[in-house]
mmCIF file of C-alpha atoms and ligand atoms in Angstrom:
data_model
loop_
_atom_site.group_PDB
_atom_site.id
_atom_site.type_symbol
_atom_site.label_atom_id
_atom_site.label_comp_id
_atom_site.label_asym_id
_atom_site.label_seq_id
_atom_site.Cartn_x
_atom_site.Cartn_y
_atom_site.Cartn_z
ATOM 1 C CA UNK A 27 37.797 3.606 19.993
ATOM 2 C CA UNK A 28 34.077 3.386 21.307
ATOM 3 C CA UNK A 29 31.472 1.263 19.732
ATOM 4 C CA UNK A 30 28.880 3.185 18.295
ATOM 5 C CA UNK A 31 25.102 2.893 19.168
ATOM 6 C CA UNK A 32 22.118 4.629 16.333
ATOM 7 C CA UNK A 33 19.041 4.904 18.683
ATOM 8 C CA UNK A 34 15.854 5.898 16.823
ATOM 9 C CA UNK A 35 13.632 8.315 18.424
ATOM 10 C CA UNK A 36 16.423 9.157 21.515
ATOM 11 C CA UNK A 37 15.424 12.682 22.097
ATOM 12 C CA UNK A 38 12.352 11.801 24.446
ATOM 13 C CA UNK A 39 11.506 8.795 26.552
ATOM 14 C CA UNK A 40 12.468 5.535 26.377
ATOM 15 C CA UNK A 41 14.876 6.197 23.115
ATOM 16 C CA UNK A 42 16.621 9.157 25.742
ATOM 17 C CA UNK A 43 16.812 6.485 28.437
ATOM 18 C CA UNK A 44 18.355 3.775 26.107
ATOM 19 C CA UNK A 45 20.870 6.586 25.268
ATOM 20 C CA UNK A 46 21.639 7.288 28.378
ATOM 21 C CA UNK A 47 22.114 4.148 29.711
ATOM 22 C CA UNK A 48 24.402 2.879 26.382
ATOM 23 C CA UNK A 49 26.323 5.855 27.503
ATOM 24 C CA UNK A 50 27.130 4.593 30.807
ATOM 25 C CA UNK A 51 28.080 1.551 29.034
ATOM 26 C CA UNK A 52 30.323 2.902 26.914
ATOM 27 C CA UNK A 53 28.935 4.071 23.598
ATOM 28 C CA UNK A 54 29.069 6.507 21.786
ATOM 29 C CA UNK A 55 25.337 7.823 20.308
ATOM 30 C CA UNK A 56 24.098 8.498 17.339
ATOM 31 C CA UNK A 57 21.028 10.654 18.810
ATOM 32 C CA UNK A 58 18.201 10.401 16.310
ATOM 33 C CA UNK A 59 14.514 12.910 16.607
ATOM 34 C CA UNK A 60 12.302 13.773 14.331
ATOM 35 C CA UNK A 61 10.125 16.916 15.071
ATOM 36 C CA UNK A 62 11.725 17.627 18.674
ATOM 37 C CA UNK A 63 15.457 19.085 17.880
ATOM 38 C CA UNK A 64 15.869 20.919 21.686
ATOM 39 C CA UNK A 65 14.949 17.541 22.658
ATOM 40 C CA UNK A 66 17.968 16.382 21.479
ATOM 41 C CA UNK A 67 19.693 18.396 22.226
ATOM 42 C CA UNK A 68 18.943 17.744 25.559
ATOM 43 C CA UNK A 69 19.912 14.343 25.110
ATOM 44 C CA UNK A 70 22.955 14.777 23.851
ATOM 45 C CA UNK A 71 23.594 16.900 26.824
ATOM 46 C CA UNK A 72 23.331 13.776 29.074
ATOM 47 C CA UNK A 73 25.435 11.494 27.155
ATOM 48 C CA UNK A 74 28.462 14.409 27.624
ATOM 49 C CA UNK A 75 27.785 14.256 30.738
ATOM 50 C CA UNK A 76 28.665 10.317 30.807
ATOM 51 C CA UNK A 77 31.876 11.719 28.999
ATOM 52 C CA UNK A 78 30.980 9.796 25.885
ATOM 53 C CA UNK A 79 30.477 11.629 22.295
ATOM 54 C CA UNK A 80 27.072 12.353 20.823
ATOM 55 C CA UNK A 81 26.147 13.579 17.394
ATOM 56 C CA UNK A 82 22.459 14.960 16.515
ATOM 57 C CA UNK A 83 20.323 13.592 13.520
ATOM 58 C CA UNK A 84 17.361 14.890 12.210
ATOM 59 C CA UNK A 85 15.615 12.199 9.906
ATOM 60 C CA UNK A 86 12.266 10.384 9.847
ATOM 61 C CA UNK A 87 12.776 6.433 10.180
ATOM 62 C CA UNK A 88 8.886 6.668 7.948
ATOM 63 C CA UNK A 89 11.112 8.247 5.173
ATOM 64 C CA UNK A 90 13.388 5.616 3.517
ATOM 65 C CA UNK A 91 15.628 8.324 2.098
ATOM 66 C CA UNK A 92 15.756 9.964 5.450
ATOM 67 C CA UNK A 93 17.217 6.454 6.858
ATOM 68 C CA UNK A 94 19.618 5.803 4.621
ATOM 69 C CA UNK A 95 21.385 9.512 5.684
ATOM 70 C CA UNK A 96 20.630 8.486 8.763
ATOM 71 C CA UNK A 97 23.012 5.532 8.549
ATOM 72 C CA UNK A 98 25.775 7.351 6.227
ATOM 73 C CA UNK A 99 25.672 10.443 9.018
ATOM 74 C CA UNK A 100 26.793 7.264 11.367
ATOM 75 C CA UNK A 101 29.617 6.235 9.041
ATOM 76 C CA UNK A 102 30.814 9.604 8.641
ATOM 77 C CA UNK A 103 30.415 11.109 12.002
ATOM 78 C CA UNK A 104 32.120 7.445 13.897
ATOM 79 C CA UNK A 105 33.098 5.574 10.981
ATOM 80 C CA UNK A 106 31.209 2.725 12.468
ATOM 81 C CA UNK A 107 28.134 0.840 13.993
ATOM 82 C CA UNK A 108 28.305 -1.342 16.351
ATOM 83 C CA UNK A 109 24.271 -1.451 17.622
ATOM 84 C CA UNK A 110 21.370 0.151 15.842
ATOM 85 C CA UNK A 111 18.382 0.255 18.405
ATOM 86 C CA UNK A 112 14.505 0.691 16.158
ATOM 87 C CA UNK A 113 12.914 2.386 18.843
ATOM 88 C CA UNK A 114 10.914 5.701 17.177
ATOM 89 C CA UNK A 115 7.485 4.737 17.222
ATOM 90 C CA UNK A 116 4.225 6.059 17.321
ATOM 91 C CA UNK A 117 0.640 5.630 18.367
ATOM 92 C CA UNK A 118 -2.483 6.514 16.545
ATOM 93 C CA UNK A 119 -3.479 10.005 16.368
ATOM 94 C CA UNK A 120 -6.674 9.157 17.635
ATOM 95 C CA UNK A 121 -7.473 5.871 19.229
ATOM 96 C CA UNK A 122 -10.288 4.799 16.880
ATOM 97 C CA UNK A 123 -11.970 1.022 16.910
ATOM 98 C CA UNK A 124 -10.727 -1.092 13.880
ATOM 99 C CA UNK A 125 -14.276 -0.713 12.571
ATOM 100 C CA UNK A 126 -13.060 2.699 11.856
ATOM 101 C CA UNK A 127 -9.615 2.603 11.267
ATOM 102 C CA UNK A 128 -8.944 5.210 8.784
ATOM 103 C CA UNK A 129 -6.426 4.238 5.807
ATOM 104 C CA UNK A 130 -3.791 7.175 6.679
ATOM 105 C CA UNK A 131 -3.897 6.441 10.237
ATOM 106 C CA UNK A 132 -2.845 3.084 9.372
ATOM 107 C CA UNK A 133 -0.482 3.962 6.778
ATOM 108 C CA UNK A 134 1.392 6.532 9.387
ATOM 109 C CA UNK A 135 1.141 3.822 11.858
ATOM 110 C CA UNK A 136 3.126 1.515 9.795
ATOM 111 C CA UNK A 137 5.219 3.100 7.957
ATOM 112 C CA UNK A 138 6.949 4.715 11.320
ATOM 113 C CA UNK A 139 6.942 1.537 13.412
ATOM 114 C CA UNK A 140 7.754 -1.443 10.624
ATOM 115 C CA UNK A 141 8.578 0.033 7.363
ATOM 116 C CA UNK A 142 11.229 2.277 8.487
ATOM 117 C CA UNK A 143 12.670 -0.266 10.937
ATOM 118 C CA UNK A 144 12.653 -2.406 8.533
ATOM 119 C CA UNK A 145 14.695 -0.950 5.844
ATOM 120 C CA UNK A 146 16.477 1.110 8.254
ATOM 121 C CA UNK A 147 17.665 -2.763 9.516
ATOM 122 C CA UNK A 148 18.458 -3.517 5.874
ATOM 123 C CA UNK A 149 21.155 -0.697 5.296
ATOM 124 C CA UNK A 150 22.624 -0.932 8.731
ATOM 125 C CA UNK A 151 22.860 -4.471 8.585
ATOM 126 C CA UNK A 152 24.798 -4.256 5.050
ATOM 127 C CA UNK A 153 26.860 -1.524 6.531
ATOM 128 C CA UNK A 154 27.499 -4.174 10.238
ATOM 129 C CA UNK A 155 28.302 -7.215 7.560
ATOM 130 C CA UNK A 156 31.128 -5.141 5.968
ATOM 131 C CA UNK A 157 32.083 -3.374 9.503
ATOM 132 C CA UNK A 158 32.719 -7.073 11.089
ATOM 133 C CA UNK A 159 34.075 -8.778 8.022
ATOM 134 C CA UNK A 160 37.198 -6.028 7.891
ATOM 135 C CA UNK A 161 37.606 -6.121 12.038
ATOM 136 C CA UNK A 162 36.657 -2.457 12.829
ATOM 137 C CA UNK A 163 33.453 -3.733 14.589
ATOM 138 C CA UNK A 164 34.418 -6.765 16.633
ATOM 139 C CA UNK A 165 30.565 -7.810 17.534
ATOM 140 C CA UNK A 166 27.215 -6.487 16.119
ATOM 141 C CA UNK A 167 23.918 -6.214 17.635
ATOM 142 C CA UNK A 168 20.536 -4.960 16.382
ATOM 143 C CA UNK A 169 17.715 -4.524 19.197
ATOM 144 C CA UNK A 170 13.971 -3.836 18.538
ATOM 145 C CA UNK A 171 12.035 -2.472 21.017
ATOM 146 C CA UNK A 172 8.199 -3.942 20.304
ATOM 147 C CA UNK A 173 5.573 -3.550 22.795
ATOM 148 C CA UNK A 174 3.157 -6.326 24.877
ATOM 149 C CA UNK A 175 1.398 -4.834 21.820
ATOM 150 C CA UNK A 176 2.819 -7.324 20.116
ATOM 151 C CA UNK A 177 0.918 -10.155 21.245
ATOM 152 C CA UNK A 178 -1.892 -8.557 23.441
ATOM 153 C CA UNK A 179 -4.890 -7.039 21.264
ATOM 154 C CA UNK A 180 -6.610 -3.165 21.750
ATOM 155 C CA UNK A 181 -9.364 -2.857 19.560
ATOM 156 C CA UNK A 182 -9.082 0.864 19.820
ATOM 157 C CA UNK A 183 -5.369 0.638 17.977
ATOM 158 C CA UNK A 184 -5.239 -2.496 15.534
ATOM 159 C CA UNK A 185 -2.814 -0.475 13.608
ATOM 160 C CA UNK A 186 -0.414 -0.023 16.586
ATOM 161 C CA UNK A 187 -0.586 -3.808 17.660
ATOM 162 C CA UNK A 188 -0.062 -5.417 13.752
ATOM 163 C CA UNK A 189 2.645 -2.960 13.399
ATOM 164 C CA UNK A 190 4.313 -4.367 16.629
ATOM 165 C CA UNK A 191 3.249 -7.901 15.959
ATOM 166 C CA UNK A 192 5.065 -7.023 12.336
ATOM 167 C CA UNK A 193 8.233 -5.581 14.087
ATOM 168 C CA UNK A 194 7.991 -9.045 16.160
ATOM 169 C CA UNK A 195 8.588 -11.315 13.193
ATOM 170 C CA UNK A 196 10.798 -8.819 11.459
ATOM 171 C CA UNK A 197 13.106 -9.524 14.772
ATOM 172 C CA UNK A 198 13.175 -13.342 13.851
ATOM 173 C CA UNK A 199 13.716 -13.007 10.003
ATOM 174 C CA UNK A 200 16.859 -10.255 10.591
ATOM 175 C CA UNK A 201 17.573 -13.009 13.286
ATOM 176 C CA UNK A 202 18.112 -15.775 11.067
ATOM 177 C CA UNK A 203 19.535 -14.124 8.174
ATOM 178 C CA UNK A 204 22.599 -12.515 9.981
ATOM 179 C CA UNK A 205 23.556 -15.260 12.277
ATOM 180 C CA UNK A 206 26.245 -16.385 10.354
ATOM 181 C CA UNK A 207 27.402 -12.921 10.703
ATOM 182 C CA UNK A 208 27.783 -12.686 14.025
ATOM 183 C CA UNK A 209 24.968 -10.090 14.585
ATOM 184 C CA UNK A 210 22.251 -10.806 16.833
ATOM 185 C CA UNK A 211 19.050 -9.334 16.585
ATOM 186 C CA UNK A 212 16.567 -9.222 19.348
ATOM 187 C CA UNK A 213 13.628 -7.686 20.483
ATOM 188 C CA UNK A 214 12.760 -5.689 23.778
ATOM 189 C CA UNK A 215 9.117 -6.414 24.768
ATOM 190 C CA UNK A 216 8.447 -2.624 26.809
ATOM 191 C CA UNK A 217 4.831 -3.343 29.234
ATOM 192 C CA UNK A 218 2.957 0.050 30.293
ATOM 193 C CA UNK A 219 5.973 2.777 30.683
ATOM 194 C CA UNK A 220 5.701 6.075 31.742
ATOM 195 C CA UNK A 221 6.097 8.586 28.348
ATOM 196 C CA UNK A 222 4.692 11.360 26.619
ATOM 197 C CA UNK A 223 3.327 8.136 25.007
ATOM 198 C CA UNK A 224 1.325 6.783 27.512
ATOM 199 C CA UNK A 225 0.689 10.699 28.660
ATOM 200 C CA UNK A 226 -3.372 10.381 27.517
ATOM 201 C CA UNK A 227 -4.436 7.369 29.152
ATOM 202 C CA UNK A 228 -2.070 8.137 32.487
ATOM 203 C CA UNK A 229 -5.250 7.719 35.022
ATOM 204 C CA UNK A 230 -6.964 4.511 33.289
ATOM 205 C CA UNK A 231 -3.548 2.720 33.909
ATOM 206 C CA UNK A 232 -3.070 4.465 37.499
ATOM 207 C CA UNK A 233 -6.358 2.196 38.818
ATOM 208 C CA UNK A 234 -5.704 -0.777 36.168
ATOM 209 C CA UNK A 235 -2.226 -0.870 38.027
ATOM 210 C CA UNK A 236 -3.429 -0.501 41.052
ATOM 211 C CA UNK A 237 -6.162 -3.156 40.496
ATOM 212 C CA UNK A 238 -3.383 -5.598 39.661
ATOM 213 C CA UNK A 239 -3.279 -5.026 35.759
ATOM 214 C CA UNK A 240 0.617 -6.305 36.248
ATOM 215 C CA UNK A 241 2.001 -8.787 39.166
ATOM 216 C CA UNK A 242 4.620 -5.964 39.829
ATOM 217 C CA UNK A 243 2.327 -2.968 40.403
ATOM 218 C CA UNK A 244 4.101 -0.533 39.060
ATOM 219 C CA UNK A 245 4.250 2.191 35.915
ATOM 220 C CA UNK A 246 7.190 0.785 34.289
ATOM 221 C CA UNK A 247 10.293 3.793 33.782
ATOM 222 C CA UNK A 248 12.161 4.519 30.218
ATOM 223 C CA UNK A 249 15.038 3.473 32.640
ATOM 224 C CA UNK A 250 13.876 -0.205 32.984
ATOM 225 C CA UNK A 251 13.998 -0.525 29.223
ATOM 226 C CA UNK A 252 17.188 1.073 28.792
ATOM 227 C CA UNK A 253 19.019 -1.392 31.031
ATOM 228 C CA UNK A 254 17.895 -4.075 29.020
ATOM 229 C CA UNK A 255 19.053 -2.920 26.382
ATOM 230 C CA UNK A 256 22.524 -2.138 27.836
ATOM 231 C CA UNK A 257 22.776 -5.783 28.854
ATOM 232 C CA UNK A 258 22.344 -7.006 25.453
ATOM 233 C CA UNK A 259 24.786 -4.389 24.178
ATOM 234 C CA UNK A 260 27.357 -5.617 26.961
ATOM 235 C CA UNK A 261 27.347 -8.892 25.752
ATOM 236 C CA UNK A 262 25.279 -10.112 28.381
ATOM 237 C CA UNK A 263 23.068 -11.789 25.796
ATOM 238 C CA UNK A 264 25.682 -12.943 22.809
ATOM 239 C CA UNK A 265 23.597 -16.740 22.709
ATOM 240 C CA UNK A 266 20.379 -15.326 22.514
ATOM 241 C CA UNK A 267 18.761 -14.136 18.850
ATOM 242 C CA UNK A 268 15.420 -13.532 17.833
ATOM 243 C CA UNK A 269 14.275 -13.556 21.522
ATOM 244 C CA UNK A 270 11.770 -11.042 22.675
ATOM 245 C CA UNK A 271 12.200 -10.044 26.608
ATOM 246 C CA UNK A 272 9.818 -8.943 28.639
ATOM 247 C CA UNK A 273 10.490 -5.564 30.240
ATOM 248 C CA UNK A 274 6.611 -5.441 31.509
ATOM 249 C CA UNK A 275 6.293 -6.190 35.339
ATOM 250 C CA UNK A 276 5.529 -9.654 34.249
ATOM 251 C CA UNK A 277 2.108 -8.438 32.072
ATOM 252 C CA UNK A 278 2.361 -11.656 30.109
ATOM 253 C CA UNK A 279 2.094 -14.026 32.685
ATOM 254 C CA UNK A 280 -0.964 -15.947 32.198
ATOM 255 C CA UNK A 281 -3.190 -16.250 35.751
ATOM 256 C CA UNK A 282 -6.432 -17.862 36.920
HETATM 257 P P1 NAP J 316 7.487 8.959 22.974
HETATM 258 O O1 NAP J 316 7.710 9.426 24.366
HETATM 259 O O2 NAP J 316 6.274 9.406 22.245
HETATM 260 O O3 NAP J 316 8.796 9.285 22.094
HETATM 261 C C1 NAP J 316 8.817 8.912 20.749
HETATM 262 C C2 NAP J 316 10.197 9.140 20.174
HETATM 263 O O4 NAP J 316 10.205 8.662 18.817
HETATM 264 C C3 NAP J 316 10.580 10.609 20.127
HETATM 265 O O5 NAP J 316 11.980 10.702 20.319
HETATM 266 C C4 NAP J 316 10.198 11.002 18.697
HETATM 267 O O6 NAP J 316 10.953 12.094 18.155
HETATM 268 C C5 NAP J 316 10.573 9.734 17.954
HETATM 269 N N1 NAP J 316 9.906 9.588 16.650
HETATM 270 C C6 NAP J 316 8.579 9.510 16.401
HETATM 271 N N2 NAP J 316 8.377 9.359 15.073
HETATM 272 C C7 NAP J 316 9.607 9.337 14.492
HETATM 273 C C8 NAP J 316 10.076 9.220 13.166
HETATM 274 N N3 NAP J 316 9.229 9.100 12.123
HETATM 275 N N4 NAP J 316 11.413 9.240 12.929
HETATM 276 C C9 NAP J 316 12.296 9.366 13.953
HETATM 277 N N5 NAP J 316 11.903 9.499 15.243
HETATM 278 C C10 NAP J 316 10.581 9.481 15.494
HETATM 279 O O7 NAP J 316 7.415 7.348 22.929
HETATM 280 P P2 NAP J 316 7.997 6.254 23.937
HETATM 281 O O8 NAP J 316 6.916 5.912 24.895
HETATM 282 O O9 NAP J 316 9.335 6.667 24.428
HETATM 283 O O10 NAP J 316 8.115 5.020 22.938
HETATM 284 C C11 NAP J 316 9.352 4.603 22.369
HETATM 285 C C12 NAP J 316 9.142 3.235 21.736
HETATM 286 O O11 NAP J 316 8.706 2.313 22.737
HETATM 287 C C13 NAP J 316 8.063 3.207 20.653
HETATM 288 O O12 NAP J 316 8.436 2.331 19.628
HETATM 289 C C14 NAP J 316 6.853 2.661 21.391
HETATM 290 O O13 NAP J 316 5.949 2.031 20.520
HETATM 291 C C15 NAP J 316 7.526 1.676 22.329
HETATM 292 N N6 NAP J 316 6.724 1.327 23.492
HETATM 293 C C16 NAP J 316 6.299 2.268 24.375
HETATM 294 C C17 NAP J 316 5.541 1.883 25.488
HETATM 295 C C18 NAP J 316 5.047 2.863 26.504
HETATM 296 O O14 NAP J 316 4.235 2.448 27.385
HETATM 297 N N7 NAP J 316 5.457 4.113 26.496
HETATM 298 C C19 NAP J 316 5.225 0.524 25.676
HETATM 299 C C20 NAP J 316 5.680 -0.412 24.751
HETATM 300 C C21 NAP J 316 6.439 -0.001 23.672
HETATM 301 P P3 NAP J 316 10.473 13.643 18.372
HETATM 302 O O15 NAP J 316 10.852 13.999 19.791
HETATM 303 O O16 NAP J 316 11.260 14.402 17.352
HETATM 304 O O17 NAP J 316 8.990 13.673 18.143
#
């Protein structure tokens, strides 16, 4: 039987690309949206067409009830889980300076990109302890997928960039705690990429590319993420936990 991949926020963007790209390496997907259901349908569509199963889920990751049926639709639909990938996130509403960072924006903020990871992590990790103890999951992986966020500050998002930095540590504490399980957990660092995302400030980045923003002077693709993540989930990375790798054109290399 296929291992199983659960990929948060896979009906657009980089969550469709990781999908796609497990696919071609052999998973089967959990397909996970919130809002967007065509979307993922859409999705799931493309996986088919790698002649690998998908199922659809419906669930907010912000919602800790709507994670755990998240994780039991997994069990019942494959009966297992071999890779959970937290990738649903979100940005701000409105880009606001942290003067002015409004309570709720930083609550939604949050809640989507650490909370729900984080407890989402919990109950699939439980689930990945008792899958490898009894042999139906030979190896399992967890990836994060964080953001240059993470380490480099916008004043016009604090919310995003704690909740990444967050995510970032969360990566290292899951890390440590399920080693002597077997599971690795590690952490894709994403630079400037191409999304509905990154739709609003598309021209800004165009000339801060251009100007040399990144050594490779490119927009990064969803597709660039979603082969790093297929090389951890292909065993390509089976020393390496609590890492975070760059997928960012080399943004956080330090120049004079
Ligand atoms: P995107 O194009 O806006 O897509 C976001 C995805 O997350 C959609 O599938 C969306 O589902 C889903 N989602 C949002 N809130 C959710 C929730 N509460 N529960 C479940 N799913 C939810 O974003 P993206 O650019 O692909 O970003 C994906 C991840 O990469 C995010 O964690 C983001 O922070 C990170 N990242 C992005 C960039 C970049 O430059 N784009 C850079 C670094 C890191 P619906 O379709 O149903 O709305």
């Amino acid at each position: 039987m296929a291992p199983v991949a659960l990929v948060t926020g896979s009906s657009r963007g980089i969550g469709r690309a990781i999908a796609c790209c497990l696919a071609d390496a052999g998973y089967d997907i959990v397909v996970n949206y919130e809002k967007n259901r065509d979307a993922a349908k859409q999705t799931a569509g493309e996986i088919r067409k790698r002649n690998r199963r998908p199922r659809i889920c419906g669930a907010s990751v912000a919602v800790p009830e709507e994670s755990r049926r998240l994780v039991e639709f997994t069990m019942e639909a494959f009966g297992r889980i071999d890779l959970l990938v937290n990738n649903a996130g979100i940005a701000p509403r409105a880009r606001a300076d942290i003067l002015e960072t409004t309570p709720e924006s930083y609550d939604e903020v949050l809640d989507t990109n650490l909370k729900g990871p984080y407890f989402l992590t919990q109950l699939a990790a439980t689930r990945m302890i008792q899958l490898t103890g009894n042999g139906i999951v030979p190896k399992a992986r967890i990836v994060n997928i964080t953001s240059i966020s993470a380490f480099a500050g916008s004043t016009s998002r604090g919310e995003y960039c704690v909740s990444k930095a967050g995510l970032s540590m969360m990566t290292m504490l899951f890390a440590v705690r399920l080693a002597e399980h077997g599971i690795t957990v590690n952490e894709i660092q994403p630079g400037i990429i191409r999304t509905d995302m990154t739709g609003p400030v598309r021209k800004n980045y165009d000339r801060r590319i251009a100007e040399g923003l990144t050594p490779i002077r490119r927009w990064g693709v969803p597709e660039d993420v979603g082969k790093a993540v297929a090389a951890v989930a292909l065993g390509y990375f089976d020393f390496t936990t609590g890492a975070a790798i760059p997928v960012d054109g080399g943004f956080h290399l330090r120049r004079l």
